[in-house]
Amino acid sequence: MSILMIVAFFAITIIINRKNFGVKNFEDYATSSGSFGTFAVALAIFATWYTGAVYVIWADFTVVYGFIGTYVLVYTSIMLVFMYLASEKTYLWGRKYGIKTQAELMDLRYRSKWLRLIMGLTGIAFIAPWLLLEWVAQGYVFYYATGGAVEPVWGMILGAIVVLIYVTTGGMRSVITANLLQGSYMFFIGTALMFYLIYLFFDSFGGAMSTIQTVSPEALTYPGPGLEVPNTYWASIILSSGMGALLFPFVFNKILVADSIRSVKKSTLIAPILSIIFWAAFVFLGQALHTIDFARENPLDSYMWLAKEAGPLPLALMSTLVVAASVSTVAGIIQAIASCVSTDVAEVFNRKITDRQSLKVARISVVVISLITLYFATGNQEQLVYLGLLCYQGILVLFPAVMLGLFWKRANKQGALTSIIIGVPISMYLTITQPAWMVESGWTGGMYAMVVCSAIMIIFGFLKPADAHVEKLWKDIEDAKARSKAKKEIPETSIKQSYTG
């Protein structure tokens, strides 16, 4: 039943996207030409963000350590706050100047093609590892759902084929259309399934909490059983993940797919509601699983194992849930990387590249990226959750350049370039070597690197006046607001005239 439901889900994904196949314009491929409304964008953010790896790799965190798994809920909300703040300038400049990627936006802001190239490559470097996590999750689900009949590598390949079909041919429009299905399934079916499992095996939510309190009360508090980290570590992983998450190209580009600034802002208010309900179900179930010996000893198997114990239908629903979450993230990442390669790398080296050539580069990139990451996904799969955390620490160094660039006129390209060139090595060195003083402090390497990057940006900002072109960009925002206000006032004026005329 599980494999049939997964195949049916894949078939529906392809069918609903058939009208989007054959995109011939690169802007449409990269941003869907800004054609989606509030709920589409909200579901796209939700579906892209909660990955399939959550049920396999991140289960290790939640089932083994309990409460600390709630950090995802907190930092996701922080990320959406930053998205709300960044949305206005990003959207308005994006529509006026045809911006397709985050790095291209920073090229517009700082007038530096080298910054665009470095930011593009940095973004690619720190989101590509996420594909490894998702390929592993897909392969694992196929293996588990078929009782070992389908080897993980074939599960990965099947998922890759489906993603390649609609991302290569339909681009962002296909990605968002698929996200509507995937996000709806994840929220409605997925959340209901997890609460059902809680009530089936633990009688009720209260029963689950009582069991945890009796068997392992430390799973309800920070940091959790067997995990010895300072209290500052909690703040660090939340802040670094919350600030870094927005900067992943596959997240940031969701701002550019909306049909209006209003849709973007409303979607960032709806997405947290979906996230809170969904992740609460995930964490509560994970904490309840902590009370079961098999789940604690086999955390990667725990969610799938419990669904299997509940019967064929729950297992089929859980398998499809993991695949839906994984495919939605994979599609978003691959499409974002392809757009970065074409826009932030190819266009920098060849300013005369045609729209048709850009589209060709993007489609070739989709295939190449998928094959490379699939190859590495078949290798050593231990400690993959820490690979994900490493990505956050690396991408975090872009935060000062992006956010100060959007809100501080004096931020300049010299500071942005220097901060990234210095910040990435610092972050990677500290994160990989884990010096004793840093471990004792509880703050992650990315946070220290971000402080250095922020200081560099501020110092360079006060060394010279704001660049002349920056005033024009700020005026673009003021003019756009004025036009929007005028449009809102026209109906009121017309009504008044109709009564007095």
Short mmCIF file of C-alpha atoms in Angstrom, two decimals:
data_model
loop_
_atom_site.label_atom_id
_atom_site.label_comp_id
_atom_site.label_asym_id
_atom_site.label_seq_id
_atom_site.Cartn_x
_atom_site.Cartn_y
_atom_site.Cartn_z
CA MET A 1 0.00 0.00 0.00
CA SER A 2 2.82 2.43 0.88
CA ILE A 3 4.57 2.20 -2.47
CA LEU A 4 1.27 2.56 -4.35
CA MET A 5 0.37 5.70 -2.41
CA ILE A 6 3.81 7.23 -3.02
CA VAL A 7 3.64 6.46 -6.75
CA ALA A 8 0.12 7.92 -6.89
CA PHE A 9 1.36 11.05 -5.13
CA PHE A 10 4.19 11.39 -7.66
CA ALA A 11 1.74 10.93 -10.54
CA ILE A 12 -0.57 13.64 -9.21
CA THR A 13 2.40 15.98 -8.80
CA ILE A 14 3.33 15.51 -12.45
CA ILE A 15 -0.27 15.81 -13.68
CA ILE A 16 -1.04 19.10 -11.89
CA ASN A 17 2.15 20.55 -13.36
CA ARG A 18 1.60 19.52 -16.97
CA LYS A 19 0.43 23.03 -17.96
CA ASN A 20 3.66 24.52 -16.59
CA PHE A 21 5.98 22.38 -18.69
CA GLY A 22 7.92 24.02 -21.50
CA VAL A 23 8.79 27.37 -19.88
CA LYS A 24 10.61 29.45 -22.50
CA ASN A 25 11.45 32.59 -20.49
CA PHE A 26 14.25 32.54 -17.90
CA GLU A 27 12.60 35.08 -15.59
CA ASP A 28 9.52 32.87 -15.54
CA TYR A 29 11.75 29.85 -14.85
CA ALA A 30 13.51 31.61 -11.96
CA THR A 31 10.64 33.52 -10.30
CA SER A 32 7.39 32.47 -12.06
CA SER A 33 7.20 36.18 -13.03
CA GLY A 34 5.64 36.91 -9.63
CA SER A 35 2.30 35.20 -10.17
CA PHE A 36 1.32 33.52 -6.88
CA GLY A 37 -0.98 34.75 -4.12
CA THR A 38 -0.88 34.66 -0.34
CA PHE A 39 -1.79 31.06 0.40
CA ALA A 40 0.36 29.69 -2.42
CA VAL A 41 3.41 31.52 -1.06
CA ALA A 42 2.60 30.53 2.55
CA LEU A 43 2.27 26.86 1.61
CA ALA A 44 5.43 27.07 -0.50
CA ILE A 45 7.40 28.43 2.46
CA PHE A 46 5.92 25.78 4.74
CA ALA A 47 6.41 22.85 2.34
CA THR A 48 9.94 23.87 1.40
CA TRP A 49 11.04 24.46 4.95
CA TYR A 50 9.90 21.29 6.72
CA THR A 51 11.98 18.67 4.98
CA GLY A 52 11.69 14.93 4.64
CA ALA A 53 14.96 14.63 6.56
CA VAL A 54 13.06 15.90 9.61
CA TYR A 55 11.49 12.43 10.02
CA VAL A 56 14.77 10.59 9.63
CA ILE A 57 17.80 12.75 10.45
CA TRP A 58 16.21 15.30 12.83
CA ALA A 59 14.33 12.51 14.61
CA ASP A 60 17.67 11.79 16.27
CA PHE A 61 17.52 15.17 18.03
CA THR A 62 13.88 14.99 19.06
CA VAL A 63 13.52 11.35 20.07
CA VAL A 64 16.87 11.08 21.87
CA TYR A 65 17.00 14.50 23.56
CA GLY A 66 13.34 15.52 23.70
CA PHE A 67 12.69 19.20 24.41
CA ILE A 68 15.65 20.58 22.45
CA GLY A 69 13.81 19.63 19.25
CA THR A 70 11.49 22.59 19.82
CA TYR A 71 14.31 24.93 18.77
CA VAL A 72 13.17 24.48 15.17
CA LEU A 73 9.76 25.92 16.01
CA VAL A 74 11.29 29.02 17.60
CA TYR A 75 13.90 29.75 14.94
CA THR A 76 11.44 29.22 12.08
CA SER A 77 9.28 31.98 13.55
CA ILE A 78 12.34 34.24 13.82
CA MET A 79 13.24 33.50 10.20
CA LEU A 80 9.76 34.51 9.06
CA VAL A 81 10.01 37.78 11.00
CA PHE A 82 13.19 38.61 9.10
CA MET A 83 11.51 37.59 5.85
CA TYR A 84 8.66 39.99 6.63
CA LEU A 85 11.14 42.82 7.26
CA ALA A 86 13.15 42.09 4.11
CA SER A 87 10.15 41.55 1.86
CA GLU A 88 9.27 45.14 0.96
CA LYS A 89 12.55 46.28 -0.58
CA THR A 90 13.30 42.84 -2.00
CA TYR A 91 9.95 42.59 -3.75
CA LEU A 92 9.77 46.18 -5.02
CA TRP A 93 13.34 46.26 -6.31
CA GLY A 94 12.87 42.77 -7.68
CA ARG A 95 9.83 43.73 -9.75
CA LYS A 96 11.31 46.99 -11.04
CA TYR A 97 14.73 45.64 -12.01
CA GLY A 98 13.84 42.05 -12.89
CA ILE A 99 15.79 40.53 -10.00
CA LYS A 100 15.87 36.73 -9.95
CA THR A 101 18.18 35.81 -7.05
CA GLN A 102 19.37 37.10 -3.69
CA ALA A 103 22.91 37.63 -5.00
CA GLU A 104 21.61 39.61 -7.98
CA LEU A 105 19.66 41.80 -5.55
CA MET A 106 22.87 42.52 -3.64
CA ASP A 107 24.61 43.32 -6.94
CA LEU A 108 21.89 45.93 -7.53
CA ARG A 109 22.29 47.30 -4.01
CA TYR A 110 26.11 47.38 -3.89
CA ARG A 111 26.93 47.58 -7.61
CA SER A 112 29.51 44.79 -7.46
CA LYS A 113 29.55 41.79 -9.80
CA TRP A 114 32.24 40.15 -7.66
CA LEU A 115 30.02 40.35 -4.61
CA ARG A 116 27.25 38.81 -6.70
CA LEU A 117 29.56 35.96 -7.73
CA ILE A 118 30.84 35.32 -4.20
CA MET A 119 27.36 35.42 -2.68
CA GLY A 120 26.03 33.14 -5.40
CA LEU A 121 28.79 30.57 -4.88
CA THR A 122 28.46 30.81 -1.08
CA GLY A 123 24.73 30.17 -1.33
CA ILE A 124 25.28 27.16 -3.59
CA ALA A 125 28.01 25.75 -1.34
CA PHE A 126 25.83 25.84 1.77
CA ILE A 127 22.55 24.57 0.33
CA ALA A 128 23.92 21.72 -1.79
CA PRO A 129 24.54 19.55 1.33
CA TRP A 130 20.81 19.75 2.10
CA LEU A 131 20.20 17.70 -1.03
CA LEU A 132 22.26 14.88 0.47
CA LEU A 133 19.99 14.85 3.52
CA GLU A 134 16.86 14.73 1.37
CA TRP A 135 18.09 12.03 -1.01
CA VAL A 136 18.96 9.90 2.03
CA ALA A 137 15.49 10.48 3.51
CA GLN A 138 13.77 9.48 0.26
CA GLY A 139 15.86 6.34 -0.12
CA TYR A 140 15.27 5.36 3.48
CA VAL A 141 11.50 5.74 3.19
CA PHE A 142 11.29 3.57 0.07
CA TYR A 143 13.39 0.90 1.76
CA TYR A 144 11.29 0.93 4.93
CA ALA A 145 7.92 1.21 3.21
CA THR A 146 8.61 -1.82 1.00
CA GLY A 147 10.08 -3.97 3.76
CA GLY A 148 13.50 -3.83 2.14
CA ALA A 149 12.29 -4.79 -1.34
CA VAL A 150 13.43 -1.44 -2.80
CA GLU A 151 17.03 -0.54 -1.99
CA PRO A 152 17.59 3.06 -0.79
CA VAL A 153 19.56 3.99 -3.91
CA TRP A 154 16.59 3.12 -6.15
CA GLY A 155 14.28 5.12 -3.93
CA MET A 156 16.62 8.11 -4.32
CA ILE A 157 16.69 7.69 -8.10
CA LEU A 158 12.89 7.46 -8.40
CA GLY A 159 12.45 10.64 -6.36
CA ALA A 160 15.13 12.38 -8.42
CA ILE A 161 13.43 11.48 -11.70
CA VAL A 162 10.13 12.99 -10.59
CA VAL A 163 11.80 16.20 -9.39
CA LEU A 164 13.91 16.50 -12.54
CA ILE A 165 10.83 16.23 -14.75
CA TYR A 166 8.93 19.15 -13.30
CA VAL A 167 11.83 21.36 -12.21
CA THR A 168 13.72 21.09 -15.49
CA THR A 169 10.69 21.75 -17.66
CA GLY A 170 8.57 24.03 -15.49
CA GLY A 171 10.97 25.89 -13.18
CA MET A 172 9.64 27.95 -10.28
CA ARG A 173 6.04 27.85 -11.49
CA SER A 174 6.09 24.05 -11.28
CA VAL A 175 7.85 24.13 -7.91
CA ILE A 176 5.20 26.37 -6.32
CA THR A 177 2.32 24.49 -7.94
CA ALA A 178 3.67 21.23 -6.53
CA ASN A 179 4.18 22.93 -3.14
CA LEU A 180 0.43 23.60 -2.98
CA LEU A 181 -0.23 19.86 -3.07
CA GLN A 182 2.74 18.91 -0.92
CA GLY A 183 2.15 21.61 1.69
CA SER A 184 -1.56 20.80 1.95
CA TYR A 185 -0.82 17.11 2.43
CA MET A 186 1.89 17.81 5.00
CA PHE A 187 -0.25 20.15 7.08
CA PHE A 188 -3.65 18.48 6.98
CA ILE A 189 -2.81 14.78 6.59
CA GLY A 190 0.60 14.88 8.26
CA THR A 191 -0.48 16.79 11.36
CA ALA A 192 -3.60 14.67 11.77
CA LEU A 193 -1.56 11.48 11.39
CA MET A 194 0.93 12.46 14.11
CA PHE A 195 -1.80 13.39 16.58
CA TYR A 196 -3.60 10.14 15.71
CA LEU A 197 -0.47 8.14 16.57
CA ILE A 198 -0.19 9.99 19.89
CA TYR A 199 -3.78 9.12 20.79
CA LEU A 200 -3.48 5.54 19.49
CA PHE A 201 -0.37 4.57 21.45
CA PHE A 202 -0.52 6.94 24.42
CA ASP A 203 -4.31 7.30 24.87
CA SER A 204 -4.21 11.10 24.65
CA PHE A 205 -1.91 14.08 24.59
CA GLY A 206 -2.16 14.26 28.38
CA GLY A 207 -1.42 10.56 28.58
CA ALA A 208 1.72 11.00 26.51
CA MET A 209 2.95 13.84 28.71
CA SER A 210 2.22 11.82 31.85
CA THR A 211 4.18 8.88 30.48
CA ILE A 212 7.15 11.10 29.68
CA GLN A 213 6.98 12.68 33.13
CA THR A 214 7.06 9.23 34.71
CA VAL A 215 9.62 7.48 32.50
CA SER A 216 11.99 10.29 31.51
CA PRO A 217 11.11 13.73 32.92
CA GLU A 218 14.43 15.17 31.70
CA ALA A 219 13.10 14.85 28.12
CA LEU A 220 10.69 17.69 28.94
CA THR A 221 13.45 20.13 29.88
CA TYR A 222 16.52 21.66 28.27
CA PRO A 223 18.96 20.32 27.20
CA GLY A 224 17.61 16.79 27.53
CA PRO A 225 18.87 13.40 28.73
CA GLY A 226 22.58 12.83 28.15
CA LEU A 227 23.21 16.17 26.44
CA GLU A 228 25.56 18.49 28.31
CA VAL A 229 25.68 21.96 26.74
CA PRO A 230 25.50 25.47 28.25
CA ASN A 231 22.24 27.41 28.28
CA THR A 232 23.74 29.81 25.75
CA TYR A 233 23.86 26.97 23.21
CA TRP A 234 20.05 27.08 23.08
CA ALA A 235 20.07 30.78 22.24
CA SER A 236 22.89 30.28 19.77
CA ILE A 237 21.30 27.56 17.65
CA ILE A 238 18.01 29.48 17.58
CA LEU A 239 19.55 32.81 16.57
CA SER A 240 22.06 31.37 14.10
CA SER A 241 19.41 29.20 12.46
CA GLY A 242 16.75 31.93 12.48
CA MET A 243 19.02 34.52 10.88
CA GLY A 244 20.77 32.08 8.57
CA ALA A 245 17.64 30.33 7.33
CA LEU A 246 16.37 33.35 5.40
CA LEU A 247 19.64 33.54 3.48
CA PHE A 248 19.36 30.12 1.89
CA PRO A 249 18.56 30.91 -1.77
CA PHE A 250 15.64 28.46 -1.86
CA VAL A 251 14.00 30.36 1.02
CA PHE A 252 14.82 33.94 0.05
CA ASN A 253 13.54 33.51 -3.51
CA LYS A 254 10.01 32.83 -2.25
CA ILE A 255 9.69 36.61 -1.80
CA LEU A 256 10.09 37.06 -5.56
CA VAL A 257 7.33 34.64 -6.61
CA ALA A 258 4.45 36.59 -5.05
CA ASP A 259 2.01 38.68 -7.07
CA SER A 260 2.19 41.62 -4.63
CA ILE A 261 4.01 42.87 -1.56
CA ARG A 262 0.77 42.34 0.35
CA SER A 263 0.81 38.65 -0.56
CA VAL A 264 4.39 38.29 0.68
CA LYS A 265 3.69 39.94 4.03
CA LYS A 266 0.44 38.07 4.63
CA SER A 267 2.11 34.77 3.77
CA THR A 268 4.79 35.37 6.42
CA LEU A 269 1.98 35.76 8.95
CA ILE A 270 0.16 32.59 7.87
CA ALA A 271 3.24 30.36 7.55
CA PRO A 272 4.13 30.56 11.29
CA ILE A 273 0.64 29.35 12.22
CA LEU A 274 1.04 26.32 9.96
CA SER A 275 4.54 25.76 11.33
CA ILE A 276 3.55 25.94 15.01
CA ILE A 277 0.76 23.39 14.66
CA PHE A 278 2.76 21.01 12.45
CA TRP A 279 6.00 21.11 14.43
CA ALA A 280 4.18 20.83 17.75
CA ALA A 281 2.70 17.54 16.56
CA PHE A 282 6.15 16.37 15.44
CA VAL A 283 7.87 17.26 18.73
CA PHE A 284 5.10 15.90 20.97
CA LEU A 285 5.22 12.59 19.12
CA GLY A 286 9.03 12.55 19.28
CA GLN A 287 9.03 13.17 23.03
CA ALA A 288 6.47 10.41 23.49
CA LEU A 289 8.63 8.05 21.43
CA HIS A 290 11.50 8.78 23.81
CA THR A 291 9.71 6.61 26.39
CA ILE A 292 9.97 3.54 24.12
CA ASP A 293 13.25 1.60 24.26
CA PHE A 294 13.25 0.68 20.56
CA ALA A 295 12.70 4.29 19.49
CA ARG A 296 15.50 5.61 21.73
CA GLU A 297 17.89 2.97 20.43
CA ASN A 298 16.82 3.45 16.79
CA PRO A 299 15.81 7.13 16.51
CA LEU A 300 16.19 7.24 12.72
CA ASP A 301 13.60 4.46 12.44
CA SER A 302 11.27 5.71 15.15
CA TYR A 303 8.56 7.63 13.24
CA MET A 304 8.34 5.08 10.43
CA TRP A 305 8.42 2.21 12.93
CA LEU A 306 5.53 3.61 14.97
CA ALA A 307 3.47 4.17 11.82
CA LYS A 308 4.16 0.57 10.77
CA GLU A 309 3.01 -0.66 14.18
CA ALA A 310 -0.24 1.25 13.67
CA GLY A 311 -1.04 -0.63 10.46
CA PRO A 312 -0.65 -0.51 6.65
CA LEU A 313 -2.65 2.70 6.13
CA PRO A 314 -0.77 4.81 8.74
CA LEU A 315 2.52 3.50 7.31
CA ALA A 316 1.42 4.46 3.79
CA LEU A 317 0.36 7.92 4.98
CA MET A 318 3.63 8.44 6.89
CA SER A 319 5.72 7.24 3.94
CA THR A 320 3.93 9.63 1.61
CA LEU A 321 4.29 12.43 4.17
CA VAL A 322 8.07 12.03 4.31
CA VAL A 323 8.33 11.82 0.53
CA ALA A 324 6.09 14.88 0.06
CA ALA A 325 8.19 16.89 2.50
CA SER A 326 11.41 15.72 0.88
CA VAL A 327 10.40 16.29 -2.73
CA SER A 328 9.11 19.80 -2.02
CA THR A 329 12.44 20.77 -0.45
CA VAL A 330 14.56 19.07 -3.09
CA ALA A 331 12.66 20.79 -5.89
CA GLY A 332 13.06 24.20 -4.24
CA ILE A 333 16.79 23.70 -3.63
CA ILE A 334 17.59 22.39 -7.11
CA GLN A 335 15.62 25.19 -8.78
CA ALA A 336 17.37 27.79 -6.59
CA ILE A 337 20.84 26.39 -7.33
CA ALA A 338 20.10 26.29 -11.06
CA SER A 339 18.98 29.93 -10.98
CA CYS A 340 22.11 30.89 -9.01
CA VAL A 341 24.41 29.13 -11.48
CA SER A 342 22.76 30.82 -14.43
CA THR A 343 22.23 34.29 -12.90
CA ASP A 344 25.07 34.71 -10.41
CA VAL A 345 27.83 32.77 -12.15
CA ALA A 346 27.19 32.50 -15.90
CA GLU A 347 25.88 36.07 -16.27
CA VAL A 348 28.82 37.50 -14.31
CA PHE A 349 31.34 35.94 -16.68
CA ASN A 350 29.23 36.55 -19.77
CA ARG A 351 27.17 39.74 -19.55
CA LYS A 352 25.90 39.16 -23.09
CA ILE A 353 24.33 35.80 -22.31
CA THR A 354 20.89 35.51 -23.91
CA ASP A 355 17.68 34.55 -22.17
CA ARG A 356 17.62 31.27 -24.06
CA GLN A 357 21.20 30.48 -23.03
CA SER A 358 20.42 31.28 -19.38
CA LEU A 359 17.49 28.87 -19.49
CA LYS A 360 19.69 26.18 -21.02
CA VAL A 361 22.39 26.66 -18.36
CA ALA A 362 19.76 26.41 -15.62
CA ARG A 363 18.31 23.17 -16.99
CA ILE A 364 21.70 21.56 -17.43
CA SER A 365 22.59 22.63 -13.88
CA VAL A 366 19.51 20.86 -12.51
CA VAL A 367 20.66 17.54 -13.98
CA VAL A 368 24.33 17.93 -13.01
CA ILE A 369 23.55 19.00 -9.42
CA SER A 370 21.14 16.11 -8.96
CA LEU A 371 23.62 13.52 -10.22
CA ILE A 372 26.51 14.82 -8.10
CA THR A 373 24.53 15.00 -4.87
CA LEU A 374 22.91 11.61 -5.52
CA TYR A 375 26.38 10.10 -5.82
CA PHE A 376 27.54 11.52 -2.49
CA ALA A 377 24.25 10.60 -0.81
CA THR A 378 25.07 6.91 -1.30
CA GLY A 379 28.20 7.31 0.85
CA ASN A 380 28.66 7.66 4.61
CA GLN A 381 25.36 8.79 6.15
CA GLU A 382 26.38 9.11 9.81
CA GLN A 383 26.04 12.41 11.67
CA LEU A 384 24.12 14.03 8.78
CA VAL A 385 22.23 16.31 11.15
CA TYR A 386 25.50 18.05 11.93
CA LEU A 387 26.08 18.61 8.22
CA GLY A 388 22.84 20.56 8.21
CA LEU A 389 23.93 22.59 11.23
CA LEU A 390 27.25 23.30 9.48
CA CYS A 391 25.34 24.83 6.56
CA TYR A 392 23.60 27.26 8.92
CA GLN A 393 26.91 28.39 10.40
CA GLY A 394 28.31 29.05 6.93
CA ILE A 395 25.35 30.87 5.39
CA LEU A 396 25.01 33.08 8.49
CA VAL A 397 27.99 35.22 7.44
CA LEU A 398 25.83 36.70 4.65
CA PHE A 399 23.37 38.15 7.16
CA PRO A 400 25.14 41.50 7.81
CA ALA A 401 25.70 42.17 4.09
CA VAL A 402 22.08 41.40 3.20
CA MET A 403 20.19 42.98 6.09
CA LEU A 404 22.40 46.05 6.48
CA GLY A 405 22.25 46.45 2.71
CA LEU A 406 18.46 46.56 2.89
CA PHE A 407 18.17 48.93 5.85
CA TRP A 408 21.38 51.01 6.11
CA LYS A 409 22.31 53.41 3.33
CA ARG A 410 25.98 53.59 4.38
CA ALA A 411 26.55 49.86 3.90
CA ASN A 412 28.95 49.51 0.96
CA LYS A 413 30.46 46.87 -1.30
CA GLN A 414 33.91 47.10 0.28
CA GLY A 415 32.48 46.14 3.65
CA ALA A 416 30.22 43.44 2.19
CA LEU A 417 33.02 41.77 0.22
CA THR A 418 35.51 41.92 3.08
CA SER A 419 33.01 40.60 5.62
CA ILE A 420 32.15 37.53 3.55
CA ILE A 421 35.75 36.75 2.52
CA ILE A 422 36.88 36.91 6.16
CA GLY A 423 33.70 35.57 7.75
CA VAL A 424 33.33 32.25 5.92
CA PRO A 425 36.80 30.91 6.90
CA ILE A 426 36.29 32.01 10.52
CA SER A 427 32.91 30.32 10.72
CA MET A 428 34.10 27.08 9.12
CA TYR A 429 37.29 26.91 11.20
CA LEU A 430 35.47 27.41 14.50
CA THR A 431 32.60 25.08 13.57
CA ILE A 432 34.85 22.24 12.43
CA THR A 433 37.60 22.49 15.06
CA GLN A 434 35.28 23.28 17.99
CA PRO A 435 37.89 24.93 20.27
CA ALA A 436 37.36 24.31 23.99
CA TRP A 437 36.69 27.97 24.80
CA MET A 438 33.91 28.10 22.21
CA VAL A 439 32.28 24.88 23.43
CA GLU A 440 32.31 26.21 27.00
CA SER A 441 30.76 29.50 25.90
CA GLY A 442 27.88 27.74 24.14
CA TRP A 443 27.94 30.12 21.17
CA THR A 444 28.44 28.56 17.75
CA GLY A 445 31.17 29.43 15.25
CA GLY A 446 28.71 31.13 12.93
CA MET A 447 27.63 33.56 15.64
CA TYR A 448 31.22 34.65 16.31
CA ALA A 449 31.81 35.03 12.57
CA MET A 450 28.63 37.10 12.19
CA VAL A 451 29.77 39.50 14.92
CA VAL A 452 33.06 39.96 13.06
CA CYS A 453 31.21 40.49 9.76
CA SER A 454 28.87 43.04 11.33
CA ALA A 455 31.80 44.97 12.79
CA ILE A 456 33.53 45.01 9.39
CA MET A 457 30.37 46.27 7.68
CA ILE A 458 29.92 49.08 10.23
CA ILE A 459 33.58 50.16 10.11
CA PHE A 460 33.62 50.33 6.31
CA GLY A 461 30.24 52.08 6.36
CA PHE A 462 31.63 54.99 8.38
CA LEU A 463 34.84 55.26 6.34
CA LYS A 464 33.00 56.78 3.36
CA PRO A 465 29.65 58.43 2.59
CA ALA A 466 26.75 56.48 1.13
CA ASP A 467 27.09 55.69 -2.57
CA ALA A 468 25.12 57.97 -4.91
CA HIS A 469 23.06 55.19 -6.47
CA VAL A 470 21.72 54.17 -3.04
CA GLU A 471 19.59 57.32 -2.81
CA LYS A 472 17.91 56.38 -6.07
CA LEU A 473 17.12 52.89 -4.78
CA TRP A 474 15.57 54.32 -1.62
CA LYS A 475 13.58 56.77 -3.74
CA ASP A 476 12.26 53.81 -5.74
CA ILE A 477 10.72 52.48 -2.53
CA GLU A 478 9.21 55.85 -1.61
CA ASP A 479 7.73 56.26 -5.10
CA ALA A 480 6.27 52.76 -5.03
CA LYS A 481 4.64 53.45 -1.66
CA ALA A 482 3.25 56.74 -2.96
CA ARG A 483 1.73 55.04 -6.00
CA SER A 484 0.23 52.33 -3.83
CA LYS A 485 -1.29 54.91 -1.50
CA ALA A 486 -2.72 56.87 -4.43
CA LYS A 487 -4.39 53.75 -5.83
CA LYS A 488 -6.04 53.07 -2.48
CA GLU A 489 -7.37 56.62 -2.25
CA ILE A 490 -8.93 56.68 -5.73
CA PRO A 491 -12.03 54.61 -4.86
CA GLU A 492 -12.70 56.75 -1.79
CA THR A 493 -12.47 59.94 -3.88
CA SER A 494 -14.79 58.50 -6.52
CA ILE A 495 -17.38 57.59 -3.89
CA LYS A 496 -17.31 61.08 -2.39
CA GLN A 497 -17.74 62.65 -5.85
CA SER A 498 -20.72 60.40 -6.60
CA TYR A 499 -22.51 61.65 -3.49
CA THR A 500 -21.74 65.32 -4.08
CA GLY A 501 -22.13 65.37 -7.84
#
